[in-house]
Each structure stands twice: as structure tokens, then as C-alpha cells.
Amino acid sequence: METGQSIGVFDSGLGGISVLREIVALLPQEDYIYYGDSGNAPYGVRPAAEIHALTMKGLEILISQGIKALVIACNTATSIAGEDIRRRYPRLPVIAIEPALKPAVLSCKNGTILVMATNATLKEDKFRCLMESYAGQAEIIKCPCPGLVEFIERGELDSPAVEEFLRNRFAEFSGKNITGIVLGCTHYPFVRSMIQKVTGSKVRIFDGGAGTARQLARRLKTASLLKSSEESGSIKWLNSSPNPEIINMSRHLFRA
Ligand code: DGL
């Protein structure tokens, strides 16, 4: 691995761009290759074996570009394939996002925390273990949101239909005093303002993007792989979707 190589960032689609934004804000001098598998999104409603196979196939494309580090900017892929990825690429620094339950529990002690994520993420043992490690410190409620990723893949972030989807989704928790929400899917930060509007300004919202960026910076520093801060960086966009607009949409979301 060499300092001048790019950093690969992977997601099932456009969601990982919310993580890429945080990474570029912290490490603007680096070169990035973003691969979104929008042609196969959403992953979260697929069986685990399919998610595993699609993730590995997408990663092969990034690895073939000769990257110096890999960011799994997809909670679903981390849950299903995180350990296998580390085993398959033992020399590559791999940084994998996870639902930001820790900061949520620390700031909402004794409160009620809703974890919004895909069905696949919430079903996996990895999440069960994470949830159990905070048992007794807060009430943690799983909130799978099938259907939400599709709005973001279409670039629809603040339409009345998104608002209606969220109001319907949160209706069952109206009797609960929700104090915090964890965005456990990298697509969801793009509808953060709408989630805040629907749940009210008192609810605190957490996502793992900034923490993932800090972890990447630490790993690159330890491995002496950071580019000098005087250099300028770049982003190369790759996507499996046949939609000719997908790269423009990616750039647009990056600036959103
Ligand atoms: N962005 C992904 C995540 O963080 C998954 C969305 C999907 O493809 O279902 O979980």
C-alpha cells in the first residue's frame, strides 16, 4: 500500500455518500473512489447470502483499482460480510460503519432510543450483541424502515411522500417518549431534516459518518498512509446502475 493510492468507499447505492462527505471534510487532500451498487439496491430486504455475494462482487471492483484503504459505508454490508471482508483482505485497512448506538446511549441515558436501519441490519447477531451491550442503560427499540432507501436512491429527500412515509412509520411509537434516534443506514442522513421535522426538535439524531471518518484518519496515520495536507484530492465515481443520470445524482447528493 502507498500514500498516493486512492481510498475505496463502498455502499449498496448512494447512501454511502453521506459518509464520504464526512470523510472528505476531514481528509480533503486524499483521492477517493466511490462505488455504489445502485443497480442492485436496496440490499436491506434481500436474503443474507445475496447481500454477501453482491458486497463481495462490488468490493472486487474497488480492490481492482488498487486502493490503500477500504471504507464499508453500508451498515447492511458490514453486518452481513464485515468479518469475511477483513479475513479476505488481511493487509488492507478496512473501516466499516456500524449504527452509532454508543454516542446515543451516552447522551440519552435512561431515555428511549429508536434505531432506524434496514431489516437485514436489525436481524443480524452483530446488532443483537451491540444492543445487548447497552441493556439497562437505555430502552432501545428497533425500527426497520423498508421502502425508505428507494426515495433516496431517486434523489427524493424532502417531498410530501417522504414526510407521509415517516409519519406512518413513527405512528406506532407515539406513546413512547423518544429521546434519541440512531440512523443505522447510511442513506437516512439524507432525510435527517425530514426526520427531525416529523419527530420534533427535542429528539437528538445520531449517525456513524463522522466517527467512521475519524477512524479512517487514525488508521491511515498509524499505517503512515496519509497524504500531505498541502496536496489536493479528487473523487472518482463508479456505479452499477444503468441510469445515465446516476453520477450527476451522486455529485448532487455529495453537495446536498
Ligand atoms: N446504505 C445501506 C446501509 O447503510 C443499505 C441500504 C440498502 O441497500 O438497503 O445499511
CSV table of C-alpha atoms and ligand atoms in Angstrom, one decimal:
chain,number,residue,atom,x,y,z
A,1,MET,CA,0.0,0.0,0.0
A,2,GLU,CA,1.3,3.5,-0.8
A,3,THR,CA,0.3,7.0,0.3
A,4,GLY,CA,-0.6,8.1,-3.3
A,5,GLN,CA,-3.2,5.4,-3.8
A,6,SER,CA,-6.9,6.1,-3.5
A,7,ILE,CA,-9.3,5.2,-0.7
A,8,GLY,CA,-12.2,3.0,-1.8
A,9,VAL,CA,-15.7,3.7,-0.4
A,10,PHE,CA,-18.4,1.1,-0.9
A,11,ASP,CA,-22.2,1.2,-0.4
A,12,SER,CA,-25.2,-0.6,-1.8
A,13,GLY,CA,-26.1,2.6,-3.6
A,14,LEU,CA,-26.0,6.4,-2.9
A,15,GLY,CA,-26.3,6.2,0.9
A,16,GLY,CA,-22.5,5.9,1.5
A,17,ILE,CA,-22.1,9.4,0.0
A,18,SER,CA,-23.3,10.7,3.4
A,19,VAL,CA,-20.2,9.0,4.9
A,20,LEU,CA,-18.0,10.2,2.0
A,21,ARG,CA,-19.0,13.8,2.8
A,22,GLU,CA,-17.7,13.4,6.4
A,23,ILE,CA,-14.5,11.8,5.2
A,24,VAL,CA,-13.7,14.4,2.6
A,25,ALA,CA,-14.4,17.2,5.2
A,26,LEU,CA,-11.8,15.6,7.4
A,27,LEU,CA,-9.3,14.5,4.8
A,28,PRO,CA,-9.8,16.7,1.7
A,29,GLN,CA,-6.3,16.0,0.4
A,30,GLU,CA,-7.0,12.3,-0.3
A,31,ASP,CA,-8.2,10.7,-3.6
A,32,TYR,CA,-11.4,8.6,-3.4
A,33,ILE,CA,-13.1,6.0,-5.5
A,34,TYR,CA,-16.8,5.7,-4.6
A,35,TYR,CA,-18.6,2.6,-5.7
A,36,GLY,CA,-22.4,2.5,-5.3
A,37,ASP,CA,-24.2,-0.7,-6.3
A,38,SER,CA,-27.4,1.2,-7.1
A,39,GLY,CA,-28.2,-1.4,-9.9
A,40,ASN,CA,-28.8,-3.9,-7.0
A,41,ALA,CA,-30.1,-1.6,-4.3
A,42,PRO,CA,-31.8,-1.9,-1.9
A,43,TYR,CA,-29.7,-4.6,-0.2
A,44,GLY,CA,-31.6,-4.5,3.1
A,45,VAL,CA,-34.6,-6.5,2.1
A,46,ARG,CA,-32.6,-9.3,0.4
A,47,PRO,CA,-31.5,-12.6,2.0
A,48,ALA,CA,-28.1,-12.6,3.7
A,49,ALA,CA,-26.5,-14.8,1.1
A,50,GLU,CA,-27.4,-12.4,-1.7
A,51,ILE,CA,-26.2,-9.4,0.3
A,52,HIS,CA,-22.9,-11.2,0.9
A,53,ALA,CA,-22.4,-12.1,-2.7
A,54,LEU,CA,-23.2,-8.6,-4.0
A,55,THR,CA,-21.0,-7.0,-1.4
A,56,MET,CA,-18.0,-9.2,-2.4
A,57,LYS,CA,-18.6,-8.5,-6.1
A,58,GLY,CA,-18.7,-4.8,-5.5
A,59,LEU,CA,-15.6,-4.8,-3.4
A,60,GLU,CA,-13.7,-6.7,-6.1
A,61,ILE,CA,-14.3,-3.8,-8.4
A,62,LEU,CA,-12.8,-1.3,-5.8
A,63,ILE,CA,-9.9,-3.6,-5.0
A,64,SER,CA,-9.0,-4.0,-8.7
A,65,GLN,CA,-8.5,-0.2,-8.8
A,66,GLY,CA,-5.5,-0.6,-6.4
A,67,ILE,CA,-6.7,1.2,-3.2
A,68,LYS,CA,-4.8,1.8,0.0
A,69,ALA,CA,-7.8,1.5,2.4
A,70,LEU,CA,-11.4,0.4,2.2
A,71,VAL,CA,-14.4,2.1,3.8
A,72,ILE,CA,-17.6,0.0,4.1
A,73,ALA,CA,-20.1,2.9,4.1
A,74,CYS,CA,-23.0,0.5,4.4
A,75,ASN,CA,-24.3,-0.8,7.7
A,76,THR,CA,-26.1,-3.7,6.0
A,77,ALA,CA,-22.9,-4.9,4.2
A,78,THR,CA,-20.9,-4.6,7.5
A,79,SER,CA,-23.5,-6.7,9.4
A,80,ILE,CA,-23.5,-9.5,6.9
A,81,ALA,CA,-20.0,-9.5,5.5
A,82,GLY,CA,-17.8,-7.3,7.7
A,83,GLU,CA,-15.8,-10.2,9.2
A,84,ASP,CA,-15.3,-12.0,5.9
A,85,ILE,CA,-14.1,-8.9,4.3
A,86,ARG,CA,-11.4,-8.4,6.9
A,87,ARG,CA,-10.4,-12.1,6.5
A,88,ARG,CA,-10.3,-11.9,2.7
A,89,TYR,CA,-8.1,-8.7,2.7
A,90,PRO,CA,-5.9,-9.0,5.7
A,91,ARG,CA,-3.3,-6.4,4.6
A,92,LEU,CA,-5.8,-3.7,3.7
A,93,PRO,CA,-7.0,-1.2,6.3
A,94,VAL,CA,-10.8,-1.9,6.4
A,95,ILE,CA,-13.0,0.6,8.2
A,96,ALA,CA,-16.6,-0.5,8.5
A,97,ILE,CA,-19.5,1.7,9.7
A,98,GLU,CA,-21.9,0.5,12.4
A,99,PRO,CA,-25.0,2.0,14.0
A,100,ALA,CA,-23.9,4.9,16.3
A,101,LEU,CA,-25.6,3.4,19.4
A,102,LYS,CA,-22.7,4.3,21.8
A,103,PRO,CA,-23.0,8.2,21.5
A,104,ALA,CA,-26.8,7.9,21.5
A,105,VAL,CA,-26.8,5.9,24.7
A,106,LEU,CA,-24.2,8.2,26.3
A,107,SER,CA,-26.2,11.3,25.6
A,108,CYS,CA,-29.7,9.9,26.2
A,109,LYS,CA,-29.1,7.9,29.4
A,110,ASN,CA,-32.3,6.3,30.7
A,111,GLY,CA,-34.1,7.5,27.6
A,112,THR,CA,-35.7,5.7,24.7
A,113,ILE,CA,-33.7,5.3,21.6
A,114,LEU,CA,-35.1,4.3,18.2
A,115,VAL,CA,-32.7,2.6,15.8
A,116,MET,CA,-33.7,3.1,12.2
A,117,ALA,CA,-32.0,0.6,9.9
A,118,THR,CA,-32.6,-2.0,7.2
A,119,ASN,CA,-34.3,-5.3,8.1
A,120,ALA,CA,-31.1,-7.1,7.4
A,121,THR,CA,-29.0,-5.0,9.8
A,122,LEU,CA,-31.5,-5.3,12.6
A,123,LYS,CA,-32.0,-9.0,12.2
A,124,GLU,CA,-28.3,-9.9,12.4
A,125,ASP,CA,-26.5,-11.3,15.5
A,126,LYS,CA,-24.0,-8.4,15.3
A,127,PHE,CA,-26.8,-5.9,16.1
A,128,ARG,CA,-28.2,-8.1,18.8
A,129,CYS,CA,-24.8,-8.1,20.5
A,130,LEU,CA,-24.4,-4.4,20.2
A,131,MET,CA,-27.9,-3.8,21.6
A,132,GLU,CA,-27.3,-6.2,24.5
A,133,SER,CA,-24.1,-4.4,25.4
A,134,TYR,CA,-26.2,-1.3,26.2
A,135,ALA,CA,-29.0,-3.2,28.0
A,136,GLY,CA,-30.0,-1.4,31.2
A,137,GLN,CA,-28.6,2.0,30.1
A,138,ALA,CA,-31.5,3.0,27.8
A,139,GLU,CA,-34.6,1.5,26.2
A,140,ILE,CA,-33.5,0.6,22.6
A,141,ILE,CA,-36.2,0.0,20.0
A,142,LYS,CA,-35.6,-1.5,16.6
A,143,CYS,CA,-37.3,0.4,13.7
A,144,PRO,CA,-36.8,-1.3,10.4
A,145,CYS,CA,-37.7,1.1,7.5
A,146,PRO,CA,-38.2,-0.9,4.3
A,147,GLY,CA,-39.1,1.4,1.5
A,148,LEU,CA,-37.2,4.5,2.7
A,149,VAL,CA,-33.9,3.8,0.8
A,150,GLU,CA,-35.9,3.9,-2.5
A,151,PHE,CA,-36.8,7.5,-2.0
A,152,ILE,CA,-33.1,8.5,-1.5
A,153,GLU,CA,-32.0,6.4,-4.5
A,154,ARG,CA,-34.4,8.5,-6.6
A,155,GLY,CA,-33.0,11.7,-5.1
A,156,GLU,CA,-36.3,12.4,-3.3
A,157,LEU,CA,-35.3,13.9,0.1
A,158,ASP,CA,-38.0,16.3,1.2
A,159,SER,CA,-41.2,15.5,-0.7
A,160,PRO,CA,-44.7,15.2,0.9
A,161,ALA,CA,-44.4,11.5,0.2
A,162,VAL,CA,-41.2,11.1,2.3
A,163,GLU,CA,-42.9,13.1,5.1
A,164,GLU,CA,-46.0,10.8,4.9
A,165,PHE,CA,-43.8,7.7,4.9
A,166,LEU,CA,-42.0,8.9,8.1
A,167,ARG,CA,-45.2,9.9,9.9
A,168,ASN,CA,-46.7,6.5,9.2
A,169,ARG,CA,-43.5,4.7,10.3
A,170,PHE,CA,-43.3,6.6,13.6
A,171,ALA,CA,-47.1,6.4,14.4
A,172,GLU,CA,-46.6,3.2,16.4
A,173,PHE,CA,-44.2,4.9,18.8
A,174,SER,CA,-46.5,7.9,19.6
A,175,GLY,CA,-47.0,6.6,23.1
A,176,LYS,CA,-43.2,6.5,23.7
A,177,ASN,CA,-41.1,9.3,24.9
A,178,ILE,CA,-38.4,9.0,22.2
A,179,THR,CA,-35.3,10.9,23.2
A,180,GLY,CA,-32.8,9.8,20.5
A,181,ILE,CA,-32.8,8.3,17.0
A,182,VAL,CA,-29.9,6.4,15.5
A,183,LEU,CA,-29.6,6.5,11.8
A,184,GLY,CA,-28.3,2.9,11.3
A,185,CYS,CA,-28.4,3.1,7.5
A,186,THR,CA,-26.2,5.4,5.5
A,187,HIS,CA,-29.0,6.5,3.2
A,188,TYR,CA,-31.0,8.0,6.1
A,189,PRO,CA,-28.8,11.1,6.9
A,190,PHE,CA,-30.1,12.5,3.6
A,191,VAL,CA,-33.6,12.7,5.1
A,192,ARG,CA,-32.4,13.8,8.5
A,193,SER,CA,-34.2,17.2,8.3
A,194,MET,CA,-37.5,15.5,7.5
A,195,ILE,CA,-37.0,13.0,10.4
A,196,GLN,CA,-36.3,16.0,12.7
A,197,LYS,CA,-39.4,17.8,11.4
A,198,VAL,CA,-41.6,14.7,12.0
A,199,THR,CA,-40.2,13.8,15.4
A,200,GLY,CA,-39.8,17.3,16.8
A,201,SER,CA,-36.8,19.4,17.6
A,202,LYS,CA,-36.2,17.8,21.0
A,203,VAL,CA,-35.2,14.4,19.6
A,204,ARG,CA,-31.5,14.0,19.1
A,205,ILE,CA,-30.4,12.3,15.9
A,206,PHE,CA,-27.1,10.3,15.6
A,207,ASP,CA,-25.3,8.8,12.7
A,208,GLY,CA,-22.0,7.0,12.3
A,209,GLY,CA,-20.5,9.0,9.4
A,210,ALA,CA,-18.2,11.4,11.4
A,211,GLY,CA,-17.0,8.6,13.7
A,212,THR,CA,-16.1,6.4,10.6
A,213,ALA,CA,-14.2,9.4,9.1
A,214,ARG,CA,-12.2,9.8,12.4
A,215,GLN,CA,-11.5,6.1,12.5
A,216,LEU,CA,-10.2,6.1,8.9
A,217,ALA,CA,-7.9,9.1,9.7
A,218,ARG,CA,-6.5,7.2,12.7
A,219,ARG,CA,-5.9,4.0,10.7
A,220,LEU,CA,-4.2,5.9,7.8
A,221,LYS,CA,-2.0,7.8,10.3
A,222,THR,CA,-0.9,4.6,12.1
A,223,ALA,CA,-0.1,2.9,8.8
A,224,SER,CA,1.8,6.1,7.6
A,225,LEU,CA,-0.6,6.2,4.6
A,226,LEU,CA,-1.9,9.8,5.0
A,227,LYS,CA,-1.3,12.2,2.1
A,228,SER,CA,0.3,15.5,2.9
A,229,SER,CA,-2.4,18.1,3.8
A,230,GLU,CA,-0.9,20.5,1.1
A,231,GLU,CA,-1.9,18.2,-1.7
A,232,SER,CA,-5.3,18.4,-3.4
A,233,GLY,CA,-7.7,15.5,-3.5
A,234,SER,CA,-10.2,14.0,-6.0
A,235,ILE,CA,-13.3,11.8,-6.2
A,236,LYS,CA,-13.9,9.1,-8.9
A,237,TRP,CA,-17.5,8.0,-9.1
A,238,LEU,CA,-18.4,4.4,-10.1
A,239,ASN,CA,-21.9,2.9,-10.0
A,240,SER,CA,-23.5,-0.3,-11.3
A,241,SER,CA,-26.7,1.4,-12.3
A,242,PRO,CA,-27.5,1.7,-16.0
A,243,ASN,CA,-29.2,5.1,-15.3
A,244,PRO,CA,-27.1,7.7,-17.2
A,245,GLU,CA,-28.0,10.3,-14.5
A,246,ILE,CA,-26.6,8.3,-11.6
A,247,ILE,CA,-23.2,10.1,-11.5
A,248,ASN,CA,-24.8,13.5,-11.6
A,249,MET,CA,-27.2,12.4,-8.8
A,250,SER,CA,-24.2,11.2,-6.8
A,251,ARG,CA,-22.4,14.6,-7.2
A,252,HIS,CA,-25.6,16.4,-6.3
A,253,LEU,CA,-26.1,14.3,-3.1
A,254,PHE,CA,-22.4,14.9,-2.2
A,255,ARG,CA,-23.2,18.7,-2.1
A,256,ALA,CA,-26.7,18.3,-0.5
B,1,DGL,N1,-27.0,2.1,2.9
B,1,DGL,C1,-27.1,0.9,3.4
B,1,DGL,C2,-26.9,0.8,4.9
B,1,DGL,O1,-26.2,1.5,5.5
B,1,DGL,C3,-28.2,-0.1,2.9
B,1,DGL,C4,-29.4,0.4,2.2
B,1,DGL,C5,-30.0,-0.8,1.4
B,1,DGL,O2,-29.4,-1.0,0.3
B,1,DGL,O3,-30.9,-1.4,1.8
B,1,DGL,O4,-27.4,-0.1,5.6
